[in-house]
Amino acid sequence: MAMLEVKDLNVYYGVIQAIKGVSFSVDEGEVIALIGANGAGKTTILHTVTGLVAPKSGSIIFEGKVITKVPAHKIVSLGMAHVPEGRRVFAQLSVLQNLKMGAFTRKDKDEVEHTLEAVYRRFPRLEERRNQLAGTLSGGEQQMLAMGRALMSKPRIILMDEPSMGLSPILVDEIFDIIRSVSAGGTTVLLVEQNAKKALGIADRAYVLETGTIVKEGVASQLLEDDAIRKAYLGE
Amino acid sequence: MKFLSYLINGISLGSVYAIIALGYTMVYGIAKMLNFAHGDVIMVGAYAAFACIMNASLPPYAAVLVAIVVCTVLGVLIETVAYRPLLSAASSLAVLITAIGVSYFLQNVVLLIFGANAKSFQSVVSLPNLKLADGALNISGVTIVTVISCILIMLALTAFISRTKTGQAMLAVSEDKGAAQLMGINVNGTIAVTFAIGSGLAAIAGVLLCSAYPSLSPYTGSMPGIKAFTAAVFGGIGSIPGAFLGGLLLGIIEILAKGYISTELSDAIVFSVLIIILLVKPTGLLGRKMQEKV
């Protein structure tokens, strides 16, 4: 059984249909990429999965539980974390306060300290800057903070929206290395990216989205070889 | 000595403005709306205490507690019934106009129940006056209680926000509602708590205000409400220390203007100072520069 299953999802913004009958599934331990151009509906899908946007129809099932109508603030305690597009760190709070915000719903205080240490091990720069305001971090550091914040909830699945956006090529490599190691640590990853080459490089499977519908799906390494994909998304 | 006496009165009035301004600034910081009915919640609080003392013969401290409970419930009710359905609406003007509507609604309900005649409010403070410098400086018990209350409220609120989970949730919601939800924070609940706290404080402000200036009518809350809103903007709306500072300064300026220049012109002077400050520093004294999101 799939860990996360989205069935026949339809989402509207007013009269405009943003998502048209999208279905996909994520198995435990996988890295799944949703790729597609700007405006294809990738972010909308993630927002719908975590309850920030309500779908008109369709269902979202996470670990056997229908979560279609579960409000956004109750999603994270189910074991699903969302790293939103544009990082959206709390700029006026310190790095440490941001990380603690990620563990907001957790009651196990001692365990939270362990998770914090683990996050610091993964992102040593966040520890160095723990008392600095998040708004003063560089883009790459903010991305790391957003990821660290999501990991603070100890999620079983992590949804990442455009983690490479606006970063220099070196930082993009670093971020993708981190995603790989998060996955190796046992967390399932659903990744939304415009950088199709990078995303397909680390994903197990991928779905290609065009104007709200899935036009192609398959094993990531095969999609990398697909002529149409190369032309449309890899600029070759 | 005259100056000192004016200054103390100014601090006392300013403390009341500060307590009211906290309600404005917290609600603005967290729900991003201007609750123009806040001044009338003060008036409802004062009437609640008045009714408890006059009709139910409750002791003053019990009357204050009842007033706090009444206003807290009222604040949450106003938020859920009148504002929440509109907060997601496209236009923030809709909420603003609703707030003005709620303001008139409260005034008229009280008018209906208690009538238009001003009531003589019996002070809840029975502390004797403090006479200093051989009686040249006379500080009333109400003044002492008001200033101490304001300081205690300020300290308690600061501790609440930095030490409690709900306080942290407020910080997160004030910055980014969507990201706060992703952290597992109940945004609507947090906004309701903010209204509850702001309205409870309004009750305290109402009782203190009417203890110092004992005439109570359905319109008692409007002018202090507007002044406190001004104080919140003056200090930097959204900033809690700003509301405190803005309230105190506004009260001091008002009393000094009344004492040394002219009673009639005092409000004009107060608002002129506001205009000048905002021209020089548009975000207010302690206001943060708004960051444009990219």
Coordinates of C-alpha atoms in Angstrom, one line a residue:
Chain A
M1 CA 0.0 0.0 0.0
A2 CA 1.2 3.4 -0.9
M3 CA 2.2 5.8 2.0
L4 CA 0.6 8.8 0.3
E5 CA -2.0 8.4 -2.3
V6 CA -3.7 11.2 -4.2
K7 CA -6.8 10.2 -6.2
D8 CA -8.5 12.2 -8.9
L9 CA -7.7 15.6 -7.3
N10 CA -9.6 18.7 -8.7
V11 CA -8.7 22.1 -7.3
Y12 CA -10.2 25.5 -8.3
Y13 CA -9.2 29.0 -7.6
G14 CA -12.5 30.7 -8.1
V15 CA -13.6 29.6 -11.6
I16 CA -10.2 28.7 -12.8
Q17 CA -9.4 25.0 -12.5
A18 CA -5.8 24.7 -11.3
I19 CA -5.6 20.9 -10.9
K20 CA -7.5 18.6 -13.2
G21 CA -8.0 15.1 -12.1
V22 CA -4.5 14.5 -10.7
S23 CA -3.6 11.1 -9.2
F24 CA -0.3 9.9 -7.9
S25 CA 1.2 7.8 -5.2
V26 CA 4.3 7.8 -3.0
D27 CA 5.6 4.6 -1.4
E28 CA 7.5 4.6 1.9
G29 CA 11.2 5.3 1.5
E30 CA 10.8 6.7 -2.1
V31 CA 11.9 10.1 -3.4
I32 CA 9.2 11.2 -5.8
A33 CA 9.6 14.3 -8.0
L34 CA 6.8 16.4 -9.4
I35 CA 8.3 18.4 -12.2
G36 CA 6.8 20.9 -14.6
A37 CA 6.9 24.5 -15.7
N38 CA 6.0 27.5 -13.7
G39 CA 2.2 27.6 -13.2
A40 CA 1.7 23.8 -13.9
G41 CA 0.1 23.4 -10.5
K42 CA 3.0 21.8 -8.5
T43 CA 2.7 24.1 -5.5
T44 CA -1.1 23.9 -5.6
I45 CA -0.8 20.1 -5.2
L46 CA 1.4 20.3 -2.2
H47 CA -0.8 23.0 -0.6
T48 CA -3.8 20.8 -1.2
V49 CA -2.1 17.7 0.4
T50 CA -1.2 19.7 3.5
G51 CA -4.6 21.3 3.8
L52 CA -3.7 24.9 3.0
V53 CA -6.0 24.7 -0.1
A54 CA -9.3 22.8 -0.1
P55 CA -9.9 20.6 -3.2
K56 CA -13.2 20.6 -5.0
S57 CA -13.1 16.8 -5.3
G58 CA -10.8 13.9 -5.0
S59 CA -9.2 12.2 -2.0
I60 CA -5.8 12.3 -0.2
I61 CA -4.9 9.2 1.8
F62 CA -1.9 9.2 4.1
E63 CA -0.9 5.9 5.8
G64 CA -4.4 4.6 5.3
K65 CA -6.2 7.6 6.7
V66 CA -8.2 10.0 4.5
I67 CA -6.8 13.5 5.2
T68 CA -8.7 15.4 2.5
K69 CA -10.6 17.4 5.0
V70 CA -8.1 17.5 7.8
P71 CA -7.2 21.2 8.6
A72 CA -3.6 22.3 7.8
H73 CA -2.6 22.7 11.4
K74 CA -3.4 19.1 12.2
I75 CA -1.3 17.6 9.3
V76 CA 2.1 18.0 10.8
S77 CA 1.4 15.8 13.9
L78 CA 0.3 13.0 11.6
G79 CA 3.9 12.8 10.4
M80 CA 3.9 15.0 7.3
A81 CA 6.1 18.1 7.1
H82 CA 6.0 20.7 4.3
V83 CA 8.9 23.0 3.4
P84 CA 7.1 25.7 1.6
E85 CA 8.1 27.5 -1.6
G86 CA 10.2 30.6 -0.8
R87 CA 11.3 29.1 2.6
R88 CA 8.9 31.2 4.6
V89 CA 11.1 31.2 7.7
F90 CA 9.9 33.5 10.5
A91 CA 12.2 36.4 9.7
Q92 CA 11.8 38.2 13.0
L93 CA 12.6 35.1 15.1
S94 CA 16.0 33.6 15.8
V95 CA 17.2 30.5 14.1
L96 CA 16.7 28.5 17.3
Q97 CA 13.1 29.9 17.7
N98 CA 12.4 28.9 14.1
L99 CA 13.6 25.4 14.7
K100 CA 11.6 25.1 18.0
M101 CA 8.5 26.3 16.0
G102 CA 9.0 23.2 13.9
A103 CA 8.5 21.0 16.9
F104 CA 5.5 23.0 18.1
T105 CA 3.1 20.0 18.3
R106 CA 5.6 17.7 19.9
K107 CA 5.1 16.9 23.6
D108 CA 8.3 14.8 24.2
K109 CA 10.6 17.6 25.3
D110 CA 13.7 15.5 25.8
E111 CA 13.3 13.9 22.4
V112 CA 13.0 17.3 20.8
E113 CA 16.4 18.2 22.2
H114 CA 17.8 15.1 20.5
T115 CA 16.2 16.1 17.2
L116 CA 17.6 19.6 17.6
E117 CA 21.1 18.1 18.0
A118 CA 20.5 15.9 14.9
V119 CA 19.4 18.9 12.9
Y120 CA 22.5 20.8 14.1
R121 CA 24.7 17.9 13.0
R122 CA 23.1 18.0 9.6
F123 CA 23.3 21.8 9.3
P124 CA 26.3 23.0 11.4
R125 CA 25.8 26.5 10.0
L126 CA 22.4 26.7 11.7
E127 CA 24.1 26.0 15.1
E128 CA 26.7 28.7 14.5
R129 CA 23.9 31.1 13.8
R130 CA 21.3 29.9 16.3
N131 CA 20.8 33.3 17.9
Q132 CA 20.8 35.3 14.7
L133 CA 17.4 36.5 13.3
A134 CA 16.3 34.2 10.4
G135 CA 15.6 37.2 8.2
T136 CA 19.4 38.1 8.2
L137 CA 20.4 34.7 6.8
S138 CA 21.4 34.2 3.2
G139 CA 19.0 32.4 0.8
G140 CA 20.9 29.1 1.1
E141 CA 20.9 29.3 4.9
Q142 CA 17.2 30.1 5.0
Q143 CA 16.5 27.1 2.8
M144 CA 18.5 25.0 5.3
L145 CA 16.6 26.5 8.2
A146 CA 13.3 25.8 6.5
M147 CA 14.4 22.2 6.0
G148 CA 15.7 21.9 9.5
R149 CA 12.5 23.4 10.9
A150 CA 10.5 20.7 9.0
L151 CA 12.7 17.9 10.3
M152 CA 12.1 19.1 13.8
S153 CA 8.7 17.6 13.7
K154 CA 10.3 14.2 13.0
P155 CA 8.2 13.6 9.9
R156 CA 7.9 10.3 8.1
I157 CA 7.3 12.1 4.9
I158 CA 8.6 15.6 3.9
L159 CA 7.2 17.7 1.1
M160 CA 9.6 20.1 -0.4
D161 CA 8.6 22.9 -2.7
E162 CA 11.3 24.3 -5.0
P163 CA 14.2 24.0 -2.5
S164 CA 16.7 25.1 -5.1
M165 CA 14.9 28.3 -6.1
G166 CA 17.1 31.4 -6.3
L167 CA 20.2 29.6 -5.1
S168 CA 23.7 29.5 -6.7
P169 CA 24.7 26.3 -8.5
I170 CA 27.1 25.3 -5.6
L171 CA 24.3 25.8 -3.1
V172 CA 21.8 23.9 -5.3
D173 CA 24.2 20.9 -5.2
E174 CA 24.5 21.2 -1.5
I175 CA 20.7 21.3 -1.0
F176 CA 20.3 18.3 -3.2
D177 CA 22.9 16.4 -1.2
I178 CA 20.9 17.2 1.9
I179 CA 17.7 15.9 0.3
R180 CA 19.5 12.7 -0.6
S181 CA 20.8 12.3 3.0
V182 CA 17.3 13.1 4.5
S183 CA 16.0 10.3 2.2
A184 CA 18.8 8.0 3.3
G185 CA 17.9 8.7 6.9
G186 CA 14.5 6.9 6.2
T187 CA 12.3 9.9 5.5
T188 CA 10.1 9.7 2.4
V189 CA 10.4 12.7 0.1
L190 CA 7.9 14.3 -2.2
L191 CA 9.9 17.0 -4.1
V192 CA 8.5 19.7 -6.3
E193 CA 11.1 21.3 -8.7
Q194 CA 11.5 23.4 -11.7
N195 CA 15.1 22.2 -11.9
A196 CA 14.0 19.0 -13.6
K197 CA 17.5 17.7 -14.2
K198 CA 18.5 17.9 -10.6
A199 CA 15.2 16.5 -9.4
L200 CA 15.2 13.5 -11.8
G201 CA 18.8 12.9 -10.7
I202 CA 17.9 12.1 -7.1
A203 CA 14.3 10.8 -7.5
D204 CA 13.2 7.2 -7.8
R205 CA 10.1 8.0 -9.8
A206 CA 8.7 11.3 -11.2
Y207 CA 5.4 12.8 -12.5
V208 CA 5.4 15.5 -15.1
L209 CA 2.8 18.1 -14.7
E210 CA 1.5 20.4 -17.5
T211 CA -1.3 22.9 -16.8
G212 CA -2.9 21.0 -14.0
T213 CA -2.7 17.4 -15.4
I214 CA -0.1 14.7 -15.2
V215 CA 1.2 14.1 -18.8
K216 CA 3.9 11.6 -18.0
E217 CA 5.1 9.4 -15.2
G218 CA 7.7 6.8 -14.7
V219 CA 11.1 5.9 -13.3
A220 CA 13.2 9.0 -13.0
S221 CA 16.3 7.6 -14.7
Q222 CA 14.2 6.7 -17.7
L223 CA 12.5 10.1 -17.9
L224 CA 16.0 11.6 -18.0
E225 CA 16.5 9.7 -21.2
D226 CA 13.1 10.6 -22.7
D227 CA 13.5 12.8 -25.8
A228 CA 10.4 14.9 -25.2
I229 CA 11.3 15.5 -21.6
R230 CA 14.9 16.4 -22.6
K231 CA 13.5 19.0 -25.0
A232 CA 10.9 20.5 -22.8
Y233 CA 12.5 20.5 -19.4
L234 CA 16.2 19.9 -19.7
G235 CA 16.8 22.5 -22.5
E236 CA 18.5 20.1 -24.9
Chain B
M1 CA 5.7 71.0 41.7
K2 CA 2.9 71.8 39.3
F3 CA 4.9 70.2 36.6
L4 CA 5.4 67.0 38.6
S5 CA 1.8 66.8 39.4
Y6 CA 0.9 67.2 35.7
L7 CA 3.5 64.6 34.8
I8 CA 2.1 62.1 37.3
N9 CA -1.5 62.6 36.0
G10 CA -0.1 62.2 32.5
I11 CA 1.6 59.0 33.3
S12 CA -1.7 57.8 34.9
L13 CA -3.8 58.7 31.9
G14 CA -1.1 57.3 29.6
S15 CA -1.1 54.0 31.5
V16 CA -4.8 53.6 30.6
Y17 CA -4.1 54.5 27.0
A18 CA -1.2 52.0 27.0
I19 CA -3.5 49.2 28.3
I20 CA -6.0 49.9 25.6
A21 CA -3.3 50.3 22.9
L22 CA -2.0 46.8 23.8
G23 CA -5.3 45.4 22.6
Y24 CA -5.2 47.3 19.3
T25 CA -1.6 46.5 18.7
M26 CA -1.9 42.8 19.5
V27 CA -4.9 42.3 17.3
Y28 CA -3.3 44.3 14.5
G29 CA -0.1 42.3 14.8
I30 CA -1.7 39.0 14.7
A31 CA -4.9 39.3 12.7
K32 CA -3.7 42.3 10.6
M33 CA -6.9 44.1 11.2
L34 CA -7.9 47.3 13.0
N35 CA -10.5 46.5 15.6
F36 CA -12.3 49.9 15.9
A37 CA -14.8 48.4 18.3
H38 CA -12.1 48.0 20.8
G39 CA -12.9 51.3 22.5
D40 CA -16.5 50.3 23.0
V41 CA -15.4 47.0 24.6
I42 CA -13.8 49.3 27.3
M43 CA -17.1 51.0 27.8
V44 CA -18.9 47.6 28.1
G45 CA -16.4 46.6 30.7
A46 CA -17.0 49.7 32.7
Y47 CA -20.8 49.2 32.5
A48 CA -20.4 45.6 33.6
A49 CA -18.4 46.7 36.7
F50 CA -20.9 49.5 37.3
A51 CA -23.9 47.1 37.2
C52 CA -22.1 44.7 39.5
I53 CA -21.4 47.4 42.1
M54 CA -24.7 49.2 41.9
N55 CA -27.2 46.5 41.2
A56 CA -25.6 43.4 42.6
S57 CA -23.7 45.1 45.4
L58 CA -20.6 43.1 44.6
P59 CA -17.3 44.2 46.2
P60 CA -15.1 46.1 43.7
Y61 CA -12.6 43.4 43.1
A62 CA -15.4 40.9 42.2
A63 CA -16.9 43.6 39.9
V64 CA -13.6 43.9 38.1
L65 CA -13.4 40.2 37.6
V66 CA -16.9 40.0 36.2
A67 CA -16.0 42.9 33.9
I68 CA -12.9 41.0 32.6
V69 CA -14.9 37.9 32.0
V70 CA -17.7 39.7 30.2
C71 CA -15.3 41.5 28.0
T72 CA -13.2 38.4 27.2
V73 CA -16.3 36.5 26.2
L74 CA -17.5 39.6 24.2
G75 CA -14.2 39.9 22.4
V76 CA -14.1 36.3 21.4
L77 CA -17.7 36.5 20.3
I78 CA -17.1 39.6 18.2
E79 CA -14.1 37.9 16.5
T80 CA -15.9 34.6 15.7
V81 CA -19.2 36.1 14.6
A82 CA -18.3 39.4 13.0
Y83 CA -14.6 39.2 11.8
R84 CA -13.6 35.6 11.2
P85 CA -15.9 35.0 8.3
L86 CA -14.4 38.1 6.7
L87 CA -10.7 37.7 7.4
S88 CA -10.2 35.5 4.4
A89 CA -12.2 37.9 2.2
A90 CA -10.3 39.7 -0.5
S91 CA -10.9 43.2 1.0
S92 CA -9.6 44.2 4.3
L93 CA -12.0 47.2 4.0
A94 CA -14.8 44.7 4.7
V95 CA -13.4 43.9 8.1
L96 CA -12.7 47.6 8.9
I97 CA -16.3 48.6 8.1
T98 CA -17.7 45.7 10.1
A99 CA -15.6 46.8 13.1
I100 CA -17.1 50.3 12.8
G101 CA -20.5 48.5 12.7
V102 CA -19.7 46.5 15.8
S103 CA -18.7 49.7 17.5
Y104 CA -22.1 51.3 16.9
F105 CA -23.9 48.1 17.7
L106 CA -22.3 47.9 21.2
Q107 CA -23.0 51.6 21.9
N108 CA -26.6 51.2 21.0
V109 CA -27.1 48.0 22.9
V110 CA -25.8 49.7 26.0
L111 CA -27.9 52.7 25.2
L112 CA -30.9 50.5 25.1
I113 CA -30.1 48.7 28.4
F114 CA -28.8 51.6 30.5
G115 CA -30.2 54.7 28.8
A116 CA -28.4 57.8 27.5
N117 CA -27.9 59.5 30.8
A118 CA -24.3 59.5 32.1
K119 CA -23.9 57.3 35.2
S120 CA -21.7 58.3 38.0
F121 CA -19.1 55.6 38.3
Q122 CA -18.0 54.7 41.8
S123 CA -14.2 54.2 41.9
V124 CA -13.1 50.6 42.5
V125 CA -10.0 51.9 44.3
S126 CA -10.4 52.8 48.0
L127 CA -6.8 53.5 48.6
P128 CA -6.2 56.9 50.3
N129 CA -4.4 59.7 48.5
L130 CA -0.7 59.9 48.8
K131 CA 0.4 63.3 50.1
L132 CA 4.0 64.2 49.4
A133 CA 6.1 67.3 50.0
D134 CA 3.8 68.6 52.8
G135 CA 0.7 68.2 50.7
A136 CA 2.0 70.1 47.7
L137 CA 1.9 66.9 45.7
N138 CA -1.2 64.9 45.9
I139 CA -1.3 61.5 44.2
S140 CA -4.6 59.7 44.2
G141 CA -5.0 56.1 45.0
V142 CA -6.5 55.5 41.5
T143 CA -3.4 56.9 39.9
I144 CA -1.1 54.6 41.9
V145 CA -3.2 51.5 41.1
T146 CA -3.4 52.5 37.4
V147 CA 0.3 52.9 36.9
I148 CA 1.1 49.7 38.8
S149 CA -1.5 47.8 36.9
C150 CA -0.1 49.0 33.6
I151 CA 3.4 47.9 34.5
L152 CA 2.2 44.5 35.8
I153 CA 0.2 43.9 32.6
M154 CA 3.2 44.9 30.5
L155 CA 5.5 42.5 32.3
A156 CA 2.9 39.6 32.3
L157 CA 2.2 40.0 28.6
T158 CA 5.9 40.0 27.7
A159 CA 6.5 36.9 29.8
F160 CA 3.4 35.3 28.3
I161 CA 4.6 35.8 24.8
S162 CA 8.2 34.7 25.3
R163 CA 7.5 31.8 27.7
T164 CA 4.3 30.1 26.6
K165 CA 3.4 28.0 23.6
T166 CA 0.4 30.2 22.9
G167 CA 2.7 33.2 23.0
Q168 CA 5.1 31.6 20.5
A169 CA 2.2 30.7 18.3
M170 CA 1.2 34.4 18.4
L171 CA 4.6 35.4 17.2
A172 CA 4.5 32.8 14.4
V173 CA 0.9 33.8 13.3
S174 CA 1.8 37.4 13.3
E175 CA 4.6 36.7 10.8
D176 CA 3.2 34.2 8.4
K177 CA -0.2 32.5 8.9
G178 CA 0.4 29.8 6.3
A179 CA 3.8 28.8 7.6
A180 CA 2.4 28.9 11.2
Q181 CA -0.3 26.3 10.1
L182 CA 2.4 24.1 8.7
M183 CA 4.1 24.1 12.1
G184 CA 0.8 22.8 13.5
I185 CA -0.4 26.1 14.9
N186 CA -4.2 26.6 15.0
V187 CA -4.4 30.1 13.5
N188 CA -8.0 30.7 14.2
G189 CA -7.6 29.6 17.8
T190 CA -4.6 31.9 18.2
I191 CA -6.5 34.9 16.8
A192 CA -9.3 34.1 19.2
V193 CA -6.9 34.0 22.2
T194 CA -5.5 37.4 21.1
F195 CA -9.0 38.9 21.1
A196 CA -9.7 37.4 24.5
I197 CA -6.5 38.9 26.0
G198 CA -7.0 42.3 24.3
S199 CA -10.7 42.5 25.4
G200 CA -9.9 41.4 29.0
L201 CA -7.3 44.2 29.2
A202 CA -9.9 46.5 27.8
A203 CA -12.2 45.7 30.8
I204 CA -9.3 46.6 33.2
A205 CA -8.7 49.8 31.2
G206 CA -12.4 50.7 31.3
V207 CA -12.7 50.3 35.1
L208 CA -9.5 52.3 35.7
L209 CA -10.5 55.0 33.3
C210 CA -13.9 55.4 34.9
S211 CA -12.5 55.3 38.4
A212 CA -10.3 58.3 37.5
Y213 CA -12.9 60.1 35.3
P214 CA -16.2 58.9 36.9
S215 CA -18.7 59.8 34.2
L216 CA -19.9 56.7 32.3
S217 CA -22.0 56.9 29.1
P218 CA -22.4 54.7 26.1
Y219 CA -19.9 56.9 24.3
T220 CA -17.3 56.8 27.0
G221 CA -15.1 54.4 25.1
S222 CA -14.9 56.1 21.7
M223 CA -12.5 59.0 22.5
P224 CA -10.1 57.0 24.7
G225 CA -10.4 54.2 22.0
I226 CA -9.3 56.6 19.2
K227 CA -6.5 58.1 21.5
A228 CA -5.2 54.6 22.3
F229 CA -5.3 53.7 18.6
T230 CA -3.3 56.8 18.0
A231 CA -0.9 55.7 20.8
A232 CA -0.5 52.3 19.2
V233 CA 0.3 53.9 15.8
F234 CA 2.6 56.5 17.6
G235 CA 4.6 53.7 19.2
G236 CA 4.6 51.5 16.1
I237 CA 1.5 49.4 15.5
G238 CA 2.1 45.7 16.1
S239 CA 4.8 46.4 18.7
I240 CA 3.9 45.7 22.3
P241 CA 6.6 47.9 23.9
G242 CA 5.6 50.5 21.3
A243 CA 2.0 50.5 22.6
F244 CA 3.3 51.0 26.1
L245 CA 5.6 53.8 25.1
G246 CA 3.1 55.4 22.8
G247 CA 0.4 55.3 25.4
L248 CA 2.5 56.9 28.1
L249 CA 3.8 59.6 25.9
L250 CA 0.4 60.4 24.6
G251 CA -1.0 60.7 28.1
I252 CA 1.8 62.9 29.2
I253 CA 1.6 65.2 26.1
E254 CA -2.2 65.5 26.6
I255 CA -2.0 66.5 30.3
L256 CA 0.9 68.8 29.8
A257 CA -0.9 70.5 26.8
K258 CA -4.0 70.8 29.0
G259 CA -2.1 72.3 31.9
Y260 CA 0.2 74.7 30.1
I261 CA -1.4 75.5 26.8
S262 CA -5.1 75.1 26.6
T263 CA -7.7 72.5 27.6
E264 CA -9.6 73.1 24.3
L265 CA -6.6 72.7 22.2
S266 CA -5.1 69.7 24.0
D267 CA -6.5 67.1 21.6
A268 CA -5.4 69.1 18.6
I269 CA -1.9 69.3 20.0
V270 CA -1.9 65.5 20.7
F271 CA -2.8 64.7 17.2
S272 CA -0.4 67.2 15.7
V273 CA 2.4 65.5 17.5
L274 CA 1.2 62.2 16.0
I275 CA 1.3 63.7 12.5
I276 CA 4.8 65.1 13.0
I277 CA 6.1 61.8 14.4
L278 CA 4.6 59.8 11.5
L279 CA 6.0 62.3 9.0
V280 CA 9.5 61.8 10.4
K281 CA 9.1 58.0 11.2
P282 CA 6.2 56.5 9.3
T283 CA 6.4 53.2 11.2
G284 CA 6.1 54.8 14.6
L285 CA 8.6 55.1 17.4
L286 CA 9.4 51.4 17.8
G287 CA 7.7 50.1 14.6
R288 CA 9.6 47.7 12.4
K289 CA 10.2 48.4 8.9
M290 CA 7.8 46.4 6.8
Q291 CA 9.7 43.9 4.7
E292 CA 8.4 43.4 1.2
K293 CA 8.1 39.7 0.5
V294 CA 9.7 38.7 -2.8

